[in-house]
Coordinates of C-alpha atoms in Angstrom, one line a residue:
X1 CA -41.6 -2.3 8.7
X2 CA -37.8 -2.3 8.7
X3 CA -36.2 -1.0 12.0
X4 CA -33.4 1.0 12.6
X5 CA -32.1 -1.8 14.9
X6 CA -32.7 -4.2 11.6
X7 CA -31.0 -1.8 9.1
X8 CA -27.8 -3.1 10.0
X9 CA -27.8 -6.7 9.2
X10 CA -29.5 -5.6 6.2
X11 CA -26.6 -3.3 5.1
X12 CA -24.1 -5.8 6.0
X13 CA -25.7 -9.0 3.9
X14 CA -26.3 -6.2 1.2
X15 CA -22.3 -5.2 1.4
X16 CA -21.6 -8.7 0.8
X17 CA -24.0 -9.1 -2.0
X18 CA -22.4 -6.2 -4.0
X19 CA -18.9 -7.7 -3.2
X20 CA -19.8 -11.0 -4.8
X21 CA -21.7 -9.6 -8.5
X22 CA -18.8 -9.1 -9.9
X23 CA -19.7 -5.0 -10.6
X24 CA -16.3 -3.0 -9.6
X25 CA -16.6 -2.7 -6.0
X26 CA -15.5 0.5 -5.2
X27 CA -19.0 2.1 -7.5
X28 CA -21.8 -0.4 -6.3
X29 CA -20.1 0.3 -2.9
X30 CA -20.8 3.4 -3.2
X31 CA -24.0 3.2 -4.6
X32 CA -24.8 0.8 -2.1
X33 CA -24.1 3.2 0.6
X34 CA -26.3 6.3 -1.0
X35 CA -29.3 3.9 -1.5
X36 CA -28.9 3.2 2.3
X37 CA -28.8 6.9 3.1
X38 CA -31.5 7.8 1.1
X39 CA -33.6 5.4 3.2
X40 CA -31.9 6.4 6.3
X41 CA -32.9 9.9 5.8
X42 CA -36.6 9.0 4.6
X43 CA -36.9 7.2 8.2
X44 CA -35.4 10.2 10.0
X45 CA -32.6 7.7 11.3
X46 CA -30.9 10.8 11.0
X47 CA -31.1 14.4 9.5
X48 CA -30.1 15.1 5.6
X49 CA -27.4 17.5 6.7
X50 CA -25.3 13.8 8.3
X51 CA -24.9 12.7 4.5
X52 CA -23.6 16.6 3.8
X53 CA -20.6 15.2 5.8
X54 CA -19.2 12.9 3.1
X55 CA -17.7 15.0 1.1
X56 CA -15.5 16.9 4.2
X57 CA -15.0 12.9 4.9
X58 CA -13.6 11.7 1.6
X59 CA -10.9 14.8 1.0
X60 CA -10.1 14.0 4.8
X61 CA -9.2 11.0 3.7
X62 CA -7.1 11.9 0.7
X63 CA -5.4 14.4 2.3
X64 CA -3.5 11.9 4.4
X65 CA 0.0 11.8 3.4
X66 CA 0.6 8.3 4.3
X67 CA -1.4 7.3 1.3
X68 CA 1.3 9.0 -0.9
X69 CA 3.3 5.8 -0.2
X70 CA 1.6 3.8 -1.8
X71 CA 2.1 5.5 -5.7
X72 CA 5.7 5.5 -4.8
X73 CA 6.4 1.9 -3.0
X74 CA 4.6 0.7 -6.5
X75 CA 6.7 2.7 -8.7
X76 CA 9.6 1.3 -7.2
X77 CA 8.5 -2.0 -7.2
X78 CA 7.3 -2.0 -11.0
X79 CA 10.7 -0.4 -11.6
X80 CA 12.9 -3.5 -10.3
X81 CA 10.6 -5.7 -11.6
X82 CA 11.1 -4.6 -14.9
X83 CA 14.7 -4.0 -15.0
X84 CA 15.8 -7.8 -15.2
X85 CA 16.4 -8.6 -11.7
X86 CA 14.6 -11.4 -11.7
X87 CA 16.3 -13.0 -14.6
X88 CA 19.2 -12.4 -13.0
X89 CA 18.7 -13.7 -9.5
X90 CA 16.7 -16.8 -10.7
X91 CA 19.8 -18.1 -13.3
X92 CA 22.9 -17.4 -10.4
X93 CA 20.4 -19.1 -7.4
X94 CA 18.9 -22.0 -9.9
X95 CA 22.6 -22.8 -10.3
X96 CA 24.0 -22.3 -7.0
X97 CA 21.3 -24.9 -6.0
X98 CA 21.2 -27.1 -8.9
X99 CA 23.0 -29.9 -7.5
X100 CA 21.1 -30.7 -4.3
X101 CA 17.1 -32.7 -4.5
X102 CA 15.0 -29.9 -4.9
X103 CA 17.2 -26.9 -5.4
X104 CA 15.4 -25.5 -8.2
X105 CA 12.8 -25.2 -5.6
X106 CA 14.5 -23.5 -3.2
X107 CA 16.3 -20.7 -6.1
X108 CA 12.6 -19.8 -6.8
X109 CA 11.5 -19.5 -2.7
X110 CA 14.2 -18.0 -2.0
X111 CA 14.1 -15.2 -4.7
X112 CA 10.7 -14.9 -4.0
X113 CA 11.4 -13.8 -0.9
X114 CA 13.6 -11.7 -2.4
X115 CA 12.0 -10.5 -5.1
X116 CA 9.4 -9.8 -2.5
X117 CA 10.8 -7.3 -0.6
X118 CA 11.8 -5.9 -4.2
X119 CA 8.9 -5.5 -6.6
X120 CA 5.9 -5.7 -4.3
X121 CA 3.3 -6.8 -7.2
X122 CA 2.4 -10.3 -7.3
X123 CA 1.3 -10.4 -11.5
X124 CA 4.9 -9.5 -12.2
X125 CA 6.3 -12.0 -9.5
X126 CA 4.4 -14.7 -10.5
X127 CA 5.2 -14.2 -14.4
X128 CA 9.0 -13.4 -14.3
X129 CA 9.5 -16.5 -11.9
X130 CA 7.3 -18.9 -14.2
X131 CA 9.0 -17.4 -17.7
X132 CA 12.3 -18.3 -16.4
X133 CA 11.9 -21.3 -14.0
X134 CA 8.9 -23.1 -15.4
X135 CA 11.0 -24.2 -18.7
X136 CA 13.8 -25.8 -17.0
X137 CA 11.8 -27.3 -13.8
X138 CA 10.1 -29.3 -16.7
X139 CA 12.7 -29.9 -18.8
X140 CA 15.1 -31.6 -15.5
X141 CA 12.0 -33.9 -14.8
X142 CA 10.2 -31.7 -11.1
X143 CA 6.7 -33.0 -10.7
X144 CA 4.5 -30.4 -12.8
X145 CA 2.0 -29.7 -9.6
X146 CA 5.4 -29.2 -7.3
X147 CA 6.7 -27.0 -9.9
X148 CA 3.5 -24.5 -10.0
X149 CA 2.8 -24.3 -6.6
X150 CA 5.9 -23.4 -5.6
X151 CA 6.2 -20.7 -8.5
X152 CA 2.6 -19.1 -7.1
X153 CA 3.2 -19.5 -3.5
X154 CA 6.9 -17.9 -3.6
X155 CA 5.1 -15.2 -5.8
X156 CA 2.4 -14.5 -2.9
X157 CA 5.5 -13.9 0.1
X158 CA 5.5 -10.3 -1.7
X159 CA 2.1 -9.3 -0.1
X160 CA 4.0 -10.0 3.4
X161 CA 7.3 -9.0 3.2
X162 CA 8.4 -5.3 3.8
X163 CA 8.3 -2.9 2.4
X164 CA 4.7 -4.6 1.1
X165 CA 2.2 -2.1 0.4
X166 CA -0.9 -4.2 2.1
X167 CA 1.1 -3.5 5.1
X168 CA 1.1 0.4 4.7
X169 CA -2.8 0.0 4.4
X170 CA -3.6 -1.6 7.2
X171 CA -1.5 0.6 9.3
X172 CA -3.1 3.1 7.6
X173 CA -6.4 1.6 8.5
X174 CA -5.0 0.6 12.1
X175 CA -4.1 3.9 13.0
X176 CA -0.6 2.4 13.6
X177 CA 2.9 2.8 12.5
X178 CA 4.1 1.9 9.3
X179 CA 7.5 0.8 11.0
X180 CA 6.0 -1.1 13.7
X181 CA 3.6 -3.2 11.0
X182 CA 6.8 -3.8 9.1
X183 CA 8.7 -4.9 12.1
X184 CA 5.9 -7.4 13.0
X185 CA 6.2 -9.0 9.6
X186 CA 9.5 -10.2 9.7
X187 CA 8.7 -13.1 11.6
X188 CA 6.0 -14.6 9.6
X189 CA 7.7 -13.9 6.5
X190 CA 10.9 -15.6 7.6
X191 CA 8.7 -18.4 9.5
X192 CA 6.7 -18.7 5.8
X193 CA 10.0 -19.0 3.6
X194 CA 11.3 -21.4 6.7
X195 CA 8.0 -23.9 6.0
X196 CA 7.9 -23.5 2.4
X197 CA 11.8 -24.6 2.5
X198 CA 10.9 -27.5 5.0
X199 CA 8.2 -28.9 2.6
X200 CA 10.5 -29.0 -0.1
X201 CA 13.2 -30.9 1.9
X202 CA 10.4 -33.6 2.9
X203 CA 9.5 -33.8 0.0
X204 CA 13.2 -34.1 -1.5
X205 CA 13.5 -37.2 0.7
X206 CA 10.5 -38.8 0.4
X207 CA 10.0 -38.6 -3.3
X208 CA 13.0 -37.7 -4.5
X209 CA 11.7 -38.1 -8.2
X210 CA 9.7 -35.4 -8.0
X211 CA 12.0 -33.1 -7.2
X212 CA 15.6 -34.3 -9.1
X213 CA 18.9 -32.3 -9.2
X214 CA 20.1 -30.5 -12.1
X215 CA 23.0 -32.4 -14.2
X216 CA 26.2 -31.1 -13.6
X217 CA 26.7 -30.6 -17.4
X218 CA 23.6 -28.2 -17.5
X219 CA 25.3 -25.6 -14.9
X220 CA 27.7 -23.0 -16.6
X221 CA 29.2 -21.0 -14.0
X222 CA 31.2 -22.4 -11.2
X223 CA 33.1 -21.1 -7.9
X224 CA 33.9 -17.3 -7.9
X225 CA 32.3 -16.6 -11.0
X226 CA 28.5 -18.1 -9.8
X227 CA 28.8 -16.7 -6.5
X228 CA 29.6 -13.2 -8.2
X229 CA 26.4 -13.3 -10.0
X230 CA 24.5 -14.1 -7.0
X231 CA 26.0 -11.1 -4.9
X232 CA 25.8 -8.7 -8.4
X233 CA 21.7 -9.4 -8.7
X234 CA 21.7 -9.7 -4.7
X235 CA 24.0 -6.8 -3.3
X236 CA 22.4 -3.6 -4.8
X237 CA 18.9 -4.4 -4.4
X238 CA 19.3 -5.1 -0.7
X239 CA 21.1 -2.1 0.1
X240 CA 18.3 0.0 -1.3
X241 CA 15.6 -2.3 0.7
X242 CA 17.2 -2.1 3.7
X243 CA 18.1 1.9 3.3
X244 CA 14.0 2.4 2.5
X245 CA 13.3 0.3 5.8
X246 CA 15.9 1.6 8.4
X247 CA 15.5 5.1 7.3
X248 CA 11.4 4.6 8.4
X249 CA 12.7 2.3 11.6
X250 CA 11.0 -0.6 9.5
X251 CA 13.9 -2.8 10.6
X252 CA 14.0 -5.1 14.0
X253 CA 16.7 -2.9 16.4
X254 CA 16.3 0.4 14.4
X255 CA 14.1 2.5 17.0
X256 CA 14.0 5.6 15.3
X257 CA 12.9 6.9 11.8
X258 CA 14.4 10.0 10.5
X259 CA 12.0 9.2 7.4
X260 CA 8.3 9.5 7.4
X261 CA 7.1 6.2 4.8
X262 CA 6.1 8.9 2.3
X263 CA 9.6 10.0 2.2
X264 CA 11.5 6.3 2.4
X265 CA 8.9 5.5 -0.3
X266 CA 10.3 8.6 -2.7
X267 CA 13.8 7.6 -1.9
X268 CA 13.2 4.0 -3.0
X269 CA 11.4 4.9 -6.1
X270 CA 14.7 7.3 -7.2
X271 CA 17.0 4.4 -5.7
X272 CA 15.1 2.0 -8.5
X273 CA 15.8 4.5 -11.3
X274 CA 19.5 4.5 -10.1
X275 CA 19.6 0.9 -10.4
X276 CA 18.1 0.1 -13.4
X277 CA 20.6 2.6 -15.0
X278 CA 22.9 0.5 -13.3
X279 CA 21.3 -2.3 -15.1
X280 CA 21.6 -0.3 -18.4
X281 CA 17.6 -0.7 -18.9
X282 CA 16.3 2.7 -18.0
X283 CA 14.6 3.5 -20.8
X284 CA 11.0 5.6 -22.3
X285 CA 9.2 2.3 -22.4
X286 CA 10.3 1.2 -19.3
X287 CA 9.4 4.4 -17.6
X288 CA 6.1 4.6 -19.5
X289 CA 5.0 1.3 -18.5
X290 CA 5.8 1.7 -14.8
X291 CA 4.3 5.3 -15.0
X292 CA 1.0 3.6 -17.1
X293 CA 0.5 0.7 -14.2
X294 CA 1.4 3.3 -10.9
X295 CA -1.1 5.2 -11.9
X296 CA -3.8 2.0 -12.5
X297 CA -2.9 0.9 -8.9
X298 CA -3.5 4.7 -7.1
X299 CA -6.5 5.2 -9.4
X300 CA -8.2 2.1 -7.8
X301 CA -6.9 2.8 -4.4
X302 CA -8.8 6.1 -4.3
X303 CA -12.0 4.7 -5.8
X304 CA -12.5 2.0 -3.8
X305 CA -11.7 4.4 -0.6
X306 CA -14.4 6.8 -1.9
X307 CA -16.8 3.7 -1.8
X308 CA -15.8 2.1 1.1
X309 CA -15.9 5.8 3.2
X310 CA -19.4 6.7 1.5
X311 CA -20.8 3.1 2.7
X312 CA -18.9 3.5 6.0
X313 CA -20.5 6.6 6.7
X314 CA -23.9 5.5 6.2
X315 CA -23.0 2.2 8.4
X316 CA -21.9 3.9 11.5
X317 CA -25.0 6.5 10.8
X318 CA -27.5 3.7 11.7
X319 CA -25.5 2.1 14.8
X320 CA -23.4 -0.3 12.9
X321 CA -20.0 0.0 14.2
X322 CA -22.0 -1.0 17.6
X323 CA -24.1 -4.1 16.0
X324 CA -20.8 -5.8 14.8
X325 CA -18.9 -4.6 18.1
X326 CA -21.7 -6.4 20.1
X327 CA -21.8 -9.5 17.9
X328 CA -18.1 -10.1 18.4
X329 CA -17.7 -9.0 21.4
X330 CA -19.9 -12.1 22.6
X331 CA -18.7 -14.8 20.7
X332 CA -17.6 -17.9 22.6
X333 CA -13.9 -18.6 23.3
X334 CA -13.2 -14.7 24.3
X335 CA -10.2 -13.3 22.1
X336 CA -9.4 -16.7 20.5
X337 CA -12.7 -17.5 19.1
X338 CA -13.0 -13.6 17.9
X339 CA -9.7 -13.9 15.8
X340 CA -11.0 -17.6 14.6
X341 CA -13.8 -16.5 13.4
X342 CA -12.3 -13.0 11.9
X343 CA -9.7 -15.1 10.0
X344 CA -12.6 -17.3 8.8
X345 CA -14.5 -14.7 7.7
X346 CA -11.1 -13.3 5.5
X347 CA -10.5 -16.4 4.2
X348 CA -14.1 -16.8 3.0
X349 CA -14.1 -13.2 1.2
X350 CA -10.3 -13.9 -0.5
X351 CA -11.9 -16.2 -2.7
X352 CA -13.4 -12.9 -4.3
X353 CA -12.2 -9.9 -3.3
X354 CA -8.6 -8.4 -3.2
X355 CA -6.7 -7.3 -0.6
X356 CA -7.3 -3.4 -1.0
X357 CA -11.1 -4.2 -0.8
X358 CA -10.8 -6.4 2.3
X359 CA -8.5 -4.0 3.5
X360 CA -10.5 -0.7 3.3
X361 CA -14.1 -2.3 3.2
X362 CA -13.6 -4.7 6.2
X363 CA -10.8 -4.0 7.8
X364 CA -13.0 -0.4 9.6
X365 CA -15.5 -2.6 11.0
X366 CA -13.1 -5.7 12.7
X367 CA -10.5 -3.0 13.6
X368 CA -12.3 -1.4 17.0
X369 CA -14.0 -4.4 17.9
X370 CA -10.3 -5.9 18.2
X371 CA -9.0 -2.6 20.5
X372 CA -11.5 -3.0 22.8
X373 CA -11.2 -6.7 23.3
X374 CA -7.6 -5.6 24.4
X375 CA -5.6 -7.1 21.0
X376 CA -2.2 -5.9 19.8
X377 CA -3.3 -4.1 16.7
X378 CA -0.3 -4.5 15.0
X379 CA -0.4 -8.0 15.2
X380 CA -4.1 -8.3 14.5
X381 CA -2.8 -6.3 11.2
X382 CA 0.2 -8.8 10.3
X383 CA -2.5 -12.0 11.2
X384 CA -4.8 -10.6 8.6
X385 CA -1.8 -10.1 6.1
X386 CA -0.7 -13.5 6.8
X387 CA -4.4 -14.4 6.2
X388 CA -4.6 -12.0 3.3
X389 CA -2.0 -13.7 0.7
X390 CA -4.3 -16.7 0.7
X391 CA -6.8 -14.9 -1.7
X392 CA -3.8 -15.3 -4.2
X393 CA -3.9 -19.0 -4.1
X394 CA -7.9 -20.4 -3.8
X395 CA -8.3 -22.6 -6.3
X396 CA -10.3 -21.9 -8.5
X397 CA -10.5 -18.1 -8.2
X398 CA -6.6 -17.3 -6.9
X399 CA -5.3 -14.5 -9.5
X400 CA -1.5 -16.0 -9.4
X401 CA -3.1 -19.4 -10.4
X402 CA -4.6 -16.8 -13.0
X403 CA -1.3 -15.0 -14.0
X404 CA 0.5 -18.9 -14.2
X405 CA -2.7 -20.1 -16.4
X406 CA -1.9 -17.3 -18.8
X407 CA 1.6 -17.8 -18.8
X408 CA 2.5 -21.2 -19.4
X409 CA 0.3 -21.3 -22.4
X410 CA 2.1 -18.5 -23.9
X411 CA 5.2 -20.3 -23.6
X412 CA 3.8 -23.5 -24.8
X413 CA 2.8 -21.7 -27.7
X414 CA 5.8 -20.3 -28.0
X415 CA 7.6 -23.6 -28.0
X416 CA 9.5 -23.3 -24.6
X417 CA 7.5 -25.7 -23.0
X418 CA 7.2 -29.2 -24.2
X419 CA 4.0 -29.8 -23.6
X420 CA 1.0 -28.2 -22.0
X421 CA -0.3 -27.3 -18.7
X422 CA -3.3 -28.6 -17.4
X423 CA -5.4 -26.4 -15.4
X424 CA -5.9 -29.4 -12.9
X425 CA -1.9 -29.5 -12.2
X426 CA -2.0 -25.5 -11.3
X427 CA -5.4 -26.1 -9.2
X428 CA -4.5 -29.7 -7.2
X429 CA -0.6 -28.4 -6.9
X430 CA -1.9 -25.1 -4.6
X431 CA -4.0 -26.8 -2.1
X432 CA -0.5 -27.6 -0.8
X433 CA 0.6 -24.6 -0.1
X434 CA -2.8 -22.9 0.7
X435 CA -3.2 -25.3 3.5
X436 CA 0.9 -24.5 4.7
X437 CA 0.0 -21.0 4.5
X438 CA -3.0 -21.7 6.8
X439 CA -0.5 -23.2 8.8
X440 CA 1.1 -20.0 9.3
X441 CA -2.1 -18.1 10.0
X442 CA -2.4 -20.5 12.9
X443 CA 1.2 -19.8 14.4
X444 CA 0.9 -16.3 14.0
X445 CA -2.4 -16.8 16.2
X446 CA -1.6 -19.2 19.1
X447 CA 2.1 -17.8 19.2
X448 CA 2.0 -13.8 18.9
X449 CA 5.8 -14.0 19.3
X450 CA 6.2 -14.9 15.7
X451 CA 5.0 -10.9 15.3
X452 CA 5.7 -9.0 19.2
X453 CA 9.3 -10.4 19.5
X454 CA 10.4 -8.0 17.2
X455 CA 8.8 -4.8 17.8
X456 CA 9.9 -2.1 20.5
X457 CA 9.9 -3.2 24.1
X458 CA 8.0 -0.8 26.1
X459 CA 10.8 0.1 29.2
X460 CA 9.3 -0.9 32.8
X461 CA 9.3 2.1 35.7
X462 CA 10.1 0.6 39.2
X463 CA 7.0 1.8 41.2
X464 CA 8.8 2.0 44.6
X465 CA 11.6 4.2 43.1
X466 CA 8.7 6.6 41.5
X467 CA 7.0 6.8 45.0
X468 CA 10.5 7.4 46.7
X469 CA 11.3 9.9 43.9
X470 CA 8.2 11.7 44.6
X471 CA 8.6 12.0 47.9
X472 CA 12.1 13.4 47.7
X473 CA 10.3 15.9 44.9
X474 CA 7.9 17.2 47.5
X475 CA 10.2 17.5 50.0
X476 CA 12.2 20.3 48.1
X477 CA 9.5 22.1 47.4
X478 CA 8.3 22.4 51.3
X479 CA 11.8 23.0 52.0
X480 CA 12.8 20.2 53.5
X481 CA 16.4 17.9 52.7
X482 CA 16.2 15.5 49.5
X483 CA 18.3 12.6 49.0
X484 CA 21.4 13.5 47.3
X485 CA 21.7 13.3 43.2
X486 CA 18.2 13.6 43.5
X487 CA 16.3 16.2 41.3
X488 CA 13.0 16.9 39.2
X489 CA 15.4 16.2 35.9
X490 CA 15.8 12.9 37.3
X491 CA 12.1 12.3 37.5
X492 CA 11.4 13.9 34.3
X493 CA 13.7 11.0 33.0
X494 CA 12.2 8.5 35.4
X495 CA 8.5 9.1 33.7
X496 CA 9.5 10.2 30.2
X497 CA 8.6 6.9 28.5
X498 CA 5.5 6.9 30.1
X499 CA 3.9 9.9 30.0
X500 CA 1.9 9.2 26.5
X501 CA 0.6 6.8 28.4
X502 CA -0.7 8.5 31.3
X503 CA -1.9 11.4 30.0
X504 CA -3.8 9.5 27.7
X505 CA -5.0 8.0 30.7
X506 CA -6.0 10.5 32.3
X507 CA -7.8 12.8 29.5
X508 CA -11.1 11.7 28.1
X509 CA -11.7 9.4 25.4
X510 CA -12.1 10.9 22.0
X511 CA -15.7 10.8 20.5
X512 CA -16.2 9.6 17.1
X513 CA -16.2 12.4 14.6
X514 CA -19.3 11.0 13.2
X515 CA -21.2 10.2 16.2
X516 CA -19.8 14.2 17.0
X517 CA -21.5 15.3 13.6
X518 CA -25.0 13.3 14.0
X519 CA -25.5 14.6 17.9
X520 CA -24.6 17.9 16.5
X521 CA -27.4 17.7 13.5
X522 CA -29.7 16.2 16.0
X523 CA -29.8 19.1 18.4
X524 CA -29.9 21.7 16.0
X525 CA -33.2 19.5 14.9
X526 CA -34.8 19.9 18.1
X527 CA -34.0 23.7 18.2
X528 CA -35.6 24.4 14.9

C-alpha cells in the first residue's frame, strides 16, 4: 500500500521518467500530473474540489505580464538575426583580427558575445557564425576540432548574456527582478568570453599550427575603411541593446527603470524593425519568418507551463515541496554541498531537456529550498544559467553540436567546404569547452562576486544615530527640547531604505496559496 509520505519520491522518479521518453514534455507532464491527482483523490490525500484549482492556477499564470517579454525579446532577436548582422560583424572582426595566431578565433568569441546580447536564439547563432567562419577557418589551415568548438561555445554565450530570455524566466520563476538577474550576468558573461579568449591565446602559443594567422593578401579592407565596418555592424545594434537594458535598470550603475521588461522588450522589437530598414532587408518574408518562429517559441512556452503548473499542483498537494525541502536542507557541506549537488543534478538533466523545461519544471522545486537556506536568489538564478548553456554543448545530445552537424554538411554539399566534417571532430572538439564552462560554473559558486559586485548595494543605517534620532523624536512629542535640524522628515529619510524590510519583518509570513486552498477544502470536509 503506497503512502502518502511515499507518493512523493514516486512522483518525482515518475517526473523524470516522462522527461527522458522523448514524448513532448509539456503533455506527458501534464498527464503525468492528472494521473497523480486522480490517485491522490482516490486516497483522500485531499478533496476533489483541490484539483478544481488548476484551472484559476494556469490563467493566474498567464495573466502575468512579465511573460509578455518573452514573444517580444524573441521577435527582436529573430529580427537582427535575420537582417545580416552577423555577416557583417564576422567579415569586419575576422579581418581586424586576421593577422594575429588565432584571430579568427577571437572575431567569432567576440561576435558571439555580441551577437549574444543581439539575437538571443542559439540555432540561428550557431548557423550564421558556422556559414560564414567555418569556410575560411578551414581554408587558412585552424585545427577542424578548435574550429567547431569555438563556433558552438561562442553560439551558447547568448543564453547568458542580457537581455537573454532564460534570464527573464528564471526571474520570473524567482520571484525577482528582471534587472537585477541581468545585472548579475554581466560578470559571468564577461568572465566566460575572458576564459574562452585565454584558451585561445594558450593555445596560439603552444600550438601555434592549429590556430595560423590569416595571409595578409587574403584581407581586403585596411585602416579607416575596416574599422568603419566594424563600428557600422557594431554601433547601431549596441545603442538599441543598451537603450532596452538601461531603460529596465538592466545595466550595472543604472538604479532605476522607467521601463517595466514588457515594455523595454516592445521597444527592442520596434528598434529591430528600425534597423533592419536601416539594413535595407525589411521585407514580407523576413517579417513572416520571424512572425512564424515567435510564435513557435511562445506556443511552447505556454504548454510546457500548463504542464509543469498542472504537475506542480498535484506535487505540493501531497507534501512535496516539503520532501525535497527536507532532503536538501540536510545534505552534508550546508550551502556548498546544496548548490553542488543542485548544479549536478542540472547538468545531469541538460543532457535531455532544454532550458525552458528545466527552467519551469525544476527550477519551483530548488527555488524555496534555496531561500530558506539563506541564498541570494539572484545569484542562485545566474549559477543555474551559467549551468544551463552546458545542455547546448553535451556531446552527444548538445543541439548546437546538432545545428553545426546540419550545417557543415550543407555547405560541404554545397561545395564551400573542401571536405567533410566528421561527427567525432564536432563531438571531441566540445569537451573543451564544456569542461571551461564548468569552469565558470565553479567561479560563479566559490566567488559570488563574479554575480553580487554588480547589483545594488543595500545602504547601511547607523544604529546609534537611529536610537539618538528617536529619542530626539519622542522628546517633541512630550514637549520637551530636540536637538537642532532635527525633525521627523529627517527620520523618515533616516529609515526610508529600510522600511520594506522591516515591515516585512514585522508582518506575518505569507501562506502558500495552495496549502491556503487544501486547508480551506479540508474544513469544509469536516463540516459537511
Amino acid at each position: 500500500m503506497i503512502s502518502m509520505e511515499s507518493f512523493p519520491p514516486l512522483m518525482f522518479a515518475g517526473l523524470i521518467f516522462v522527461m527522458l521518453i522523448g514524448f513532448p514534455v509539456a503533455f506527458s507532464l501534464a498527464a503525468l500530473g492528472l494521473a497523480c491527482g486522480v490517485f491522490a483523490v482516490s486516497q483522500g490525500w485531499f478533496p476533489p474540489e483541490f484539483m478544481g484549482a488548476l484551472p484559476q492556477n494556469v490563467f493566474g499564470i498567464l495573466s502575468n505580464d512579465l511573460l509578455l517579454a518573452i514573444p517580444f525579446f524573441t521577435l527582436m532577436g529573430a529580427l537582427l538575426e535575420k537582417c545580416g548582422l552577423a555577416e557583417d560583424m564576422l567579415d569586419s572582426m575576422g579581418q581586424l583580427f586576421g593577422p594575429i595566431r588565432g584571430g579568427l578565433g577571437y572575431s567569432v568569441i567576440i561576435v558571439g558575445f555580441i551577437l549574444g546580447a543581439i539575437t538571443g536564439t542559439v540555432a540561428g547563432q550557431v548557423i550564421a557564425m558556422a556559414m560564414i567562419s567555418l569556410p575560411v577557418m578551414m581554408r587558412y589551415g585552424y585545427n577542424m576540432r578548435y574550429a567547431t568548438g569555438v563556433l558552438a561555445a561562442s553560439g551558447t554565450i547568448t543564453q547568458l548574456v542580457p537581455p537573454s530570455l532564460v534570464l527573464v524566466v528564471l526571474a520570473d520563476q524567482l520571484g525577482k527582478s528582471v534587472g537585477d538577474m541581468y545585472k548579475g550576468a554581466w560578470g559571468p558573461s564577461i568572465l566566460q568570453v575572458l576564459i574562452f579568449a585565454l584558451y585561445t591565446f594558450v593555445l596560439s602559443r603552444l600550438k601555434p599550427e592549429h590556430v595560423p594567422g590569416v595571409p595578409k593578401e587574403a584581407r581586403t579592407l585596411q585602416g579607416w575603411a575596416l574599422w568603419k565596418k566594424c563600428l557600422r555592424g557594431i554601433v547601431p545594434s549596441a545603442v538599441l541593446i543598451f537603450a532596452v537594458l538601461g531603460s529596465m535598470g538592466g545595466l550595472p550603475g543604472i538604479n532605476t527603470a522607467v521601463a517595466t521588461p514588457t515594455e523595454a522588450g516592445a521597444m527592442g522589437a520596434m528598434g529591430a524593425f528600425v534597423l533592419a530598414a536601416l539594413h535595407g532587408r525589411l521585407n514580407w518574408p523576413l517579417i513572416k519568418g520571424t512572425m512564424m518562429g515567435t510564435m513557435r517559441i511562445t506556443a511552447m512556452v505556454v504548454f510546457i507551463l500548463i504542464g509543469s503548473r498542472t504537475f506542480s499542483l498535484v506535487f505540493q498537494g501531497v507534501e512535496g515541496g516539503r520532501w525535497i525541502e527536507h532532503m536538501l536542507s540536510n545534505l552534508p557541506g550546508g550551502q556548498v554541498g546544496f548548490l553542488l549537488v543542485v548544479n549536478l543534478f542540472i547538468f545531469f538533466l541538460a543532457f535531455f531537456l532544454d532550458f525552458f523545461e528545466i527552467a519551469f519544471i525544476i527550477l519551483p522545486l530548488l527555488g524555496p529550498v534555496a531561500e530558506k537556506m539563506g541564498i541570494d536568489l539572484v545569484w542562485f538564478g545566474v549559477m543555474l544559467c551559467v549551468n544551463m548553456q552546458t545542455s547546448f554543448m553535451h556531446p552527444p545530445f548538445g543541439f548546437a553540436l546538432f545545428y553545426l552537424r546540419g550545417i557543415s554538411d550543407t555547405l560541404f554539399k554545397n561545395g564551400a567546404l573542401p571536405k567533410k566534417v566528421e561527427s567525432s571532430d564536432i563531438y571531441m572538439g566540445a569537451i573543451p569547452w564544456v569542461l571551461m564552462q564548468l569552469v565558470l560554473v565553479a567561479v560563479v559558486i566559490f566567488v559570488p562576486e563574479t554575480v553580487t559586485a554588480f547589483l545594488d548595494k543595500e545602504k547601511a543605517v547607523d544604529l546609534n544615530k537611529a536610537a539618538e534620532m528617536l529619542q530626539d523624536m519622542g522628546g517633541q512629542h512630550d514637549g520637551q527640547a530636540a536637538k537642532p535640524g532635527m525633525s521627523s522628515d529627517d527620520a523618515a529619510k533616516l529609515f526610508a531604505p529600510d522600511a520594506p524590510a522591516s515591515a516585512a519583518a514585522s508582518a506575518p509570513a505569507e501562506e502558500d496559496p495552495m496549502e491556503a486552498v487544501k486547508r480551506s477544502m479540508q474544513q469544509d470536509a469536516s463540516k459537511k
